[in-house]
Short mmCIF file of C-alpha atoms and ligand atoms in Angstrom, two decimals:
data_model
loop_
_atom_site.label_atom_id
_atom_site.label_comp_id
_atom_site.label_asym_id
_atom_site.label_seq_id
_atom_site.Cartn_x
_atom_site.Cartn_y
_atom_site.Cartn_z
CA MET I 3 0.00 0.00 0.00
CA ALA I 4 2.15 3.06 0.29
CA ASP I 5 3.21 5.12 -2.59
CA HIS I 6 5.11 8.30 -3.18
CA SER I 7 3.62 11.36 -4.70
CA THR I 8 5.21 11.96 -7.99
CA LYS I 9 3.08 14.35 -9.92
CA ARG I 10 2.67 12.52 -13.14
CA GLU I 11 -0.38 11.97 -15.11
CA ASN I 12 -1.91 10.27 -18.05
CA ASN I 13 -1.60 6.64 -18.81
CA VAL I 14 -3.54 3.53 -19.58
CA ALA I 15 -4.59 1.00 -17.06
CA ALA I 16 -6.81 -1.99 -16.65
CA SER I 17 -6.73 -4.37 -13.60
CA ASP I 18 -5.87 -4.91 -9.95
CA GLU I 19 -4.95 -3.04 -6.85
CA LEU I 20 -2.35 -0.83 -5.29
CA SER I 21 -2.23 2.73 -4.27
CA PRO I 22 -1.90 4.53 -7.51
CA LYS I 23 -0.15 7.72 -8.23
CA ALA I 24 0.12 7.50 -11.86
CA LYS I 25 -3.39 6.83 -12.87
CA LYS I 26 -4.92 7.59 -16.17
CA THR I 27 -7.16 10.57 -15.87
CA LYS I 28 -9.21 9.40 -18.74
CA THR I 29 -12.26 11.42 -19.51
CA GLU I 30 -15.12 10.06 -21.52
CA HIS I 31 -14.44 12.60 -24.20
CA GLU I 32 -10.95 11.37 -24.69
CA ASN I 33 -10.45 9.16 -27.63
CA ASP I 34 -9.47 5.83 -26.19
CA ARG I 35 -10.15 2.16 -26.49
CA GLY I 36 -12.95 2.41 -23.93
CA GLU I 37 -13.67 -0.44 -21.56
CA ASN I 38 -14.64 -2.93 -24.20
CA GLY I 39 -11.29 -3.22 -25.81
CA ASN I 40 -10.60 -2.91 -29.50
CA GLU I 41 -10.17 0.34 -31.36
CA SER I 42 -7.15 2.46 -30.71
CA GLY I 43 -5.67 0.62 -27.73
CA LYS I 44 -4.33 -1.69 -30.35
CA SER I 45 -0.71 -0.67 -30.65
CA VAL I 46 -0.14 0.89 -27.24
CA LEU I 47 1.98 -2.08 -26.18
CA SER I 48 3.87 -2.63 -29.40
CA GLY I 49 6.68 -0.36 -28.20
CA PHE I 50 6.91 -1.92 -24.75
CA GLN I 51 10.50 -2.70 -23.78
CA THR I 52 10.69 -5.44 -21.15
CA ALA I 53 13.11 -4.78 -18.31
CA SER I 54 12.28 -7.67 -15.99
CA VAL I 55 9.64 -10.13 -14.96
CA LEU I 56 8.44 -9.06 -11.51
CA SER I 57 6.51 -12.23 -10.81
CA ASP I 58 4.50 -14.89 -12.54
CA SER I 59 2.24 -17.76 -11.72
CA ALA I 60 1.60 -20.79 -13.88
CA ARG I 61 -1.46 -21.60 -11.80
CA GLU I 62 -2.97 -18.11 -12.03
CA LYS I 63 -1.78 -17.82 -15.61
CA THR I 64 -0.43 -14.37 -14.96
CA ILE I 65 2.81 -12.53 -15.51
CA PHE I 66 3.80 -9.10 -14.15
CA VAL I 67 6.34 -7.33 -16.28
CA HIS I 68 8.36 -4.19 -15.63
CA GLY I 69 9.56 -2.18 -18.60
CA LYS I 70 9.51 1.02 -20.57
CA LEU I 71 6.73 2.48 -22.65
CA ALA I 72 7.81 5.51 -24.65
CA ASP I 73 10.63 6.22 -22.18
CA GLN I 74 8.36 5.97 -19.16
CA ASN I 75 8.39 3.32 -16.47
CA ALA I 76 5.56 0.90 -16.92
CA VAL I 77 4.12 -2.22 -15.38
CA VAL I 78 2.19 -4.59 -17.60
CA ILE I 79 0.07 -7.36 -16.16
CA LEU I 80 -0.98 -10.16 -18.48
CA GLU I 81 -3.59 -12.70 -17.49
CA LYS I 82 -5.17 -15.51 -19.46
CA THR I 83 -8.90 -15.25 -19.14
CA PRO I 84 -11.19 -18.13 -18.15
CA ILE I 85 -12.91 -20.24 -20.79
CA ARG I 86 -16.58 -19.37 -20.94
CA GLU I 87 -19.28 -21.94 -21.46
CA GLU I 88 -20.89 -19.81 -24.19
CA ALA I 89 -17.67 -20.06 -26.17
CA LEU I 90 -17.54 -23.86 -26.11
CA SER I 91 -19.36 -24.64 -29.33
CA GLU I 92 -17.21 -22.20 -31.27
CA ILE I 93 -14.05 -23.52 -29.64
CA PHE I 94 -14.96 -27.02 -30.80
CA THR I 95 -16.05 -26.10 -34.29
CA ALA I 96 -13.69 -23.29 -35.24
CA SER I 97 -10.33 -24.36 -33.80
CA THR I 98 -7.49 -26.31 -35.31
CA LEU I 99 -6.16 -29.30 -33.42
CA GLU I 100 -2.62 -30.60 -33.31
CA LEU I 101 -2.17 -34.01 -31.81
CA ASP I 102 0.33 -34.26 -28.96
CA LEU I 103 -0.02 -37.86 -27.96
CA ARG I 104 -2.36 -40.79 -28.11
CA ASN I 105 -2.19 -43.67 -25.62
CA ASP I 106 -4.96 -46.17 -25.08
CA ILE I 107 -8.15 -44.22 -24.42
CA TYR I 108 -6.20 -40.98 -23.75
CA SER I 109 -5.08 -38.27 -26.10
CA THR I 110 -3.87 -34.69 -25.73
CA TYR I 111 -3.86 -31.89 -28.29
CA ARG I 112 -2.76 -28.37 -28.77
CA LEU I 113 -5.94 -26.56 -29.59
CA LEU I 114 -5.53 -23.33 -31.52
CA ALA I 115 -8.65 -21.30 -30.86
CA PRO I 116 -9.81 -18.42 -33.05
CA PRO I 117 -8.11 -15.19 -31.89
CA HIS I 118 -11.25 -13.67 -30.39
CA LEU I 119 -11.61 -16.68 -28.07
CA ASN I 120 -7.99 -16.48 -27.04
CA GLU I 121 -7.93 -13.17 -25.18
CA ILE I 122 -5.35 -12.08 -22.67
CA LYS I 123 -6.36 -9.40 -20.22
CA ALA I 124 -3.68 -6.72 -20.17
CA THR I 125 -3.41 -4.11 -17.45
CA VAL I 126 -1.03 -1.24 -17.99
CA VAL I 127 0.22 1.14 -15.33
CA CYS I 128 2.14 3.96 -16.99
CA PRO I 129 3.89 5.98 -15.81
CA ALA I 130 4.44 3.56 -12.96
CA THR I 131 6.12 4.67 -9.74
CA ASP I 132 8.74 2.60 -7.94
CA LYS I 133 5.95 1.66 -5.59
CA HIS I 134 3.99 0.06 -8.41
CA VAL I 135 7.04 -1.85 -9.50
CA LYS I 136 7.70 -3.06 -5.95
CA LYS I 137 4.08 -3.99 -5.47
CA TYR I 138 4.25 -6.75 -8.03
CA GLN I 139 7.66 -8.08 -7.11
CA ARG I 140 7.36 -11.39 -5.36
CA GLN I 141 7.76 -10.62 -1.70
CA GLU I 142 7.83 -12.33 1.60
CA SER I 143 5.26 -10.90 4.00
CA PHE I 144 5.04 -10.53 7.75
CA LEU I 145 2.04 -10.32 10.03
CA VAL I 146 1.90 -7.17 12.13
CA ASP I 147 -0.30 -6.79 15.19
CA GLU I 148 -1.26 -3.13 15.34
CA THR I 149 -2.57 -1.80 18.65
CA ALA I 150 -4.56 1.43 18.87
CA ASP I 151 -1.36 3.14 20.06
CA ASP I 152 0.61 1.69 17.15
CA TYR I 153 -1.98 3.13 14.80
CA GLU I 154 -1.64 6.63 16.29
CA SER I 155 2.14 6.62 16.58
CA ILE I 156 3.25 4.52 13.61
CA THR I 157 0.61 3.81 10.96
CA LEU I 158 -1.28 7.11 10.87
CA PRO I 159 1.85 9.29 10.61
CA PHE I 160 3.14 6.96 7.93
CA ILE I 161 0.03 7.18 5.76
CA GLN I 162 -0.14 10.94 6.22
CA LYS I 163 3.47 11.35 5.17
CA GLN I 164 2.93 9.20 2.09
CA SER I 165 0.10 11.39 0.83
CA PHE I 166 -1.35 8.68 -1.35
CA SER I 167 -3.06 9.92 -4.44
CA VAL I 168 -6.60 8.69 -4.90
CA GLN I 169 -7.16 10.78 -8.00
CA TRP I 170 -8.53 7.76 -9.82
CA VAL I 171 -11.17 7.38 -7.09
CA TYR I 172 -12.20 11.04 -7.45
CA ASN I 173 -12.35 10.56 -11.22
CA ILE I 174 -14.87 7.78 -10.66
CA LEU I 175 -16.93 9.78 -8.16
CA GLU I 176 -16.93 12.80 -10.47
CA LYS I 177 -17.74 10.72 -13.59
CA LYS I 178 -14.49 11.72 -15.22
CA ALA I 179 -13.59 8.08 -15.67
CA GLU I 180 -15.35 4.74 -15.88
CA SER I 181 -18.79 6.37 -15.71
CA GLU I 182 -20.18 3.87 -18.21
CA ARG I 183 -19.11 1.03 -15.91
CA ILE I 184 -21.13 2.17 -12.92
CA VAL I 185 -23.52 -0.56 -11.80
CA PHE I 186 -25.28 1.47 -9.14
CA GLU I 187 -24.99 4.86 -7.52
CA ASP I 188 -26.52 6.41 -4.46
CA PRO I 189 -25.60 10.09 -4.91
CA ASP I 190 -26.24 11.10 -1.28
CA PRO I 191 -23.10 12.95 -0.07
CA MET I 192 -23.16 11.31 3.37
CA LEU I 193 -24.68 7.87 2.76
CA GLY I 194 -23.97 7.52 -0.93
CA PHE I 195 -21.52 5.44 -2.92
CA VAL I 196 -20.63 4.29 -6.40
CA LEU I 197 -20.67 0.56 -7.14
CA LEU I 198 -18.63 -0.61 -10.13
CA PRO I 199 -16.51 -3.52 -11.33
CA ASP I 200 -13.02 -3.60 -9.92
CA PHE I 201 -10.14 -3.59 -12.36
CA LYS I 202 -9.46 -7.20 -11.54
CA TRP I 203 -12.72 -8.35 -13.04
CA ASP I 204 -13.08 -8.69 -16.80
CA GLN I 205 -16.88 -8.99 -16.42
CA LYS I 206 -16.97 -11.91 -18.84
CA GLN I 207 -18.21 -14.43 -16.30
CA VAL I 208 -19.88 -14.01 -12.96
CA ASP I 209 -17.64 -16.68 -11.39
CA ASN I 210 -14.95 -14.16 -10.51
CA LEU I 211 -17.28 -11.23 -9.89
CA TYR I 212 -15.46 -8.39 -8.20
CA LEU I 213 -17.11 -5.05 -7.55
CA ILE I 214 -16.13 -2.16 -5.33
CA ALA I 215 -18.36 0.32 -3.55
CA ILE I 216 -16.61 3.67 -3.22
CA THR I 217 -18.09 6.13 -0.74
CA HIS I 218 -18.94 9.70 -1.71
CA GLN I 219 -17.59 10.80 1.68
CA ARG I 220 -13.93 11.57 1.11
CA ASN I 221 -12.59 11.80 4.63
CA ILE I 222 -12.82 8.18 5.76
CA LYS I 223 -9.42 6.63 5.33
CA SER I 224 -10.00 3.09 6.51
CA LEU I 225 -11.63 0.75 9.00
CA ARG I 226 -9.76 2.60 11.77
CA ASP I 227 -11.82 5.76 11.15
CA LEU I 228 -15.18 4.02 11.50
CA THR I 229 -17.43 4.77 14.46
CA LEU I 230 -21.12 4.52 15.25
CA GLU I 231 -21.82 7.59 13.12
CA HIS I 232 -20.88 5.61 10.02
CA LEU I 233 -23.40 2.83 10.64
CA PRO I 234 -26.05 4.31 8.30
CA LEU I 235 -23.43 4.54 5.56
CA LEU I 236 -22.25 0.95 6.05
CA GLN I 237 -25.79 -0.40 6.24
CA ASN I 238 -26.69 1.53 3.12
CA ILE I 239 -23.76 0.05 1.20
CA LEU I 240 -24.61 -3.44 2.39
CA GLN I 241 -28.30 -3.18 1.56
CA LYS I 242 -28.20 -1.32 -1.74
CA GLY I 243 -25.04 -3.07 -2.91
CA LYS I 244 -26.69 -6.47 -2.45
CA GLU I 245 -29.86 -5.32 -4.22
CA ALA I 246 -27.95 -3.89 -7.17
CA ILE I 247 -25.93 -7.08 -7.62
CA LEU I 248 -29.05 -9.23 -7.47
CA GLN I 249 -30.67 -6.99 -10.07
CA ARG I 250 -27.75 -6.86 -12.45
CA TYR I 251 -26.10 -10.26 -12.04
CA SER I 252 -28.89 -12.36 -10.47
CA LEU I 253 -26.56 -13.22 -7.62
CA PRO I 254 -28.22 -13.37 -4.20
CA ALA I 255 -26.48 -12.07 -1.08
CA SER I 256 -25.84 -15.68 -0.02
CA LYS I 257 -23.34 -15.91 -2.88
CA LEU I 258 -21.42 -12.79 -1.96
CA ARG I 259 -18.40 -12.05 0.19
CA ILE I 260 -18.72 -8.41 1.27
CA TYR I 261 -15.73 -7.00 3.11
CA LEU I 262 -13.21 -4.27 3.78
CA HIS I 263 -9.44 -4.56 3.68
CA TYR I 264 -7.17 -3.57 6.49
CA GLN I 265 -4.71 -2.23 5.50
CA PRO I 266 -6.49 -1.04 2.37
CA SER I 267 -4.69 -0.52 -0.92
CA TYR I 268 -5.92 3.07 -1.01
CA TYR I 269 -7.06 5.26 1.84
CA HIS I 270 -10.53 6.18 0.69
CA LEU I 271 -13.25 4.01 2.20
CA HIS I 272 -14.38 1.24 -0.12
CA VAL I 273 -16.11 -2.10 0.24
CA HIS I 274 -15.30 -5.22 -1.79
CA PHE I 275 -18.01 -7.46 -3.22
CA THR I 276 -16.68 -10.77 -4.53
CA LYS I 277 -18.39 -13.99 -5.43
CA LEU I 278 -18.23 -16.68 -2.82
CA GLY I 279 -15.97 -19.42 -4.10
CA TYR I 280 -13.72 -17.03 -5.96
CA GLU I 281 -10.54 -16.74 -3.96
CA ALA I 282 -9.93 -13.11 -4.68
CA PRO I 283 -6.53 -11.74 -3.67
CA GLY I 284 -6.82 -10.23 -0.20
CA CYS I 285 -9.91 -12.19 0.86
CA GLY I 286 -8.04 -14.17 3.52
CA VAL I 287 -8.59 -13.75 7.25
CA GLU I 288 -5.43 -11.71 7.70
CA ARG I 289 -6.75 -8.86 5.58
CA ALA I 290 -10.51 -9.11 5.05
CA HIS I 291 -13.14 -7.85 7.50
CA LEU I 292 -16.69 -8.87 6.67
CA LEU I 293 -18.96 -5.84 6.45
CA THR I 294 -21.61 -7.58 8.58
CA ASP I 295 -19.01 -8.14 11.31
CA VAL I 296 -17.85 -4.54 11.07
CA ILE I 297 -21.42 -3.33 11.50
CA GLN I 298 -22.05 -5.55 14.52
CA ASN I 299 -18.72 -4.72 16.11
CA LEU I 300 -19.57 -1.03 15.90
CA GLN I 301 -23.03 -1.68 17.29
CA SER I 302 -21.65 -3.44 20.32
CA ASN I 303 -18.80 -0.99 20.76
CA PRO I 304 -18.89 2.39 18.98
CA ARG I 305 -15.11 2.70 19.43
CA PHE I 306 -14.31 -0.88 18.40
CA TYR I 307 -11.95 0.07 15.58
CA LYS I 308 -10.42 2.91 17.59
CA THR I 309 -9.43 0.65 20.45
CA ARG I 310 -8.86 -2.91 19.25
CA SER I 311 -5.68 -4.43 17.88
CA LEU I 312 -5.84 -5.25 14.21
CA SER I 313 -3.52 -7.70 12.48
CA PHE I 314 -2.48 -7.45 8.86
CA PRO I 315 0.29 -8.63 6.58
CA LEU I 316 2.98 -6.30 5.29
CA ARG I 317 5.38 -7.05 2.50
CA ALA I 318 9.09 -7.15 3.22
CA ASP I 319 9.77 -3.96 1.26
CA ASP I 320 6.89 -1.98 2.72
CA GLY I 321 7.97 1.24 4.39
CA LEU I 322 5.38 0.67 7.08
CA LEU I 323 7.07 -2.58 8.05
CA SER I 324 10.33 -0.71 8.63
CA GLN I 325 8.44 1.70 10.87
CA PHE I 326 7.08 -1.16 12.95
CA ARG I 327 10.59 -2.65 13.14
CA GLU I 328 12.14 0.63 14.23
CA ALA I 329 9.50 0.95 16.92
CA GLY I 330 10.46 -2.50 18.16
CA ARG I 331 7.01 -3.82 17.38
CA LEU I 332 8.21 -6.71 15.28
C1 DD3 H 28 -4.68 0.21 -8.86
C2 DD3 H 28 -5.90 -0.05 -6.66
C3 DD3 H 28 -5.87 0.60 -8.01
C4 DD3 H 28 -2.44 -0.56 -10.33
C5 DD3 H 28 -3.62 -1.14 -10.54
C6 DD3 H 28 -4.76 -0.77 -9.82
N1 DD3 H 28 -10.97 -0.54 -10.04
C7 DD3 H 28 -7.61 1.03 -9.60
C8 DD3 H 28 -7.52 2.87 -11.11
C9 DD3 H 28 -8.79 2.62 -11.56
C10 DD3 H 28 -8.94 0.72 -10.03
C11 DD3 H 28 -9.74 -0.35 -9.55
C12 DD3 H 28 -3.48 0.80 -8.65
C13 DD3 H 28 -6.93 2.09 -10.16
CL1 DD3 H 28 -3.72 -2.35 -11.73
C14 DD3 H 28 -2.35 0.44 -9.39
O1 DD3 H 28 -7.08 0.25 -8.61
C15 DD3 H 28 -9.51 1.55 -11.02
N2 DD3 H 28 -10.77 1.31 -11.46
N3 DD3 H 28 -9.31 -1.22 -8.62
C16 DD3 H 28 -11.46 0.28 -10.96
N4 DD3 H 28 -12.69 0.04 -11.44
#
């Protein structure tokens, strides 16, 4: 999560999390490839110069690459997309097959699908800060137990000093970006929020559904700021978020995992909605706090998140981890 303020602007992007700095301030009027691909995004990556592979995963079918795009630092994330049931008949009829091996009742092939059924989701962060580059480097992580005092003396000063940019969040709230992706909005300045697909979700199949609800209130940094006064806001997000997802995706609340991160990737209150069964990054017990639990904890103790210890993982290279180390808290 941390990130240094380098005042740079304008870039392309498309999936995942981090605290951004260098986020595309794309307005709807700008001529761009839009959210549905094609058009002019076409050759953006043709000049990409690979510097190094930050990490990759054969199982996730992803690779994170650091490099240069027109002389600027860039991170490119490539991810093979899931095979959709609707595509099956075309995959079977329109592909070419090359036999690998045949043995008894078993055979394997290399199936060459038509290009449009062979998409790779590409997310570009450009210009990328060092923080973005670090973020995707494979890293060991450490669990930190943060007391209320630790928050005041270590974490809060650290996040304030970092001055994370959440410009991309304001762009969404102000309809300067991604307005056509909004699934639901409650415009109320105190209780309202914008619900839209997270970058991580390609929206092709509901199996890995991932939406975020971003509050219109701009002064709530994280779980730690929540008190009883925020209950109406949280209940509103829970209720209307569930309704909107049922409406749009026919997914009932019983199929949803609705939670907050602590620490969050960006310090503007947001709630994650992911499909149960999809092991979204950051949905583990060390980082995710179910919204229903948060609500009940605040109901039983208005100062719950001001007083309790909260545990969370930090990556080896995270500046906040060094702060905890220096304070002898690790
Ligand atoms: C981010 C956390 C941040 C790299 C990447 C993602 N959902 C976003 C900008 C627009 C968005 C998100 C930071 C940044 Cl890949 C650095 O996430 C976003 N728009 N998570 C949506 N819909």
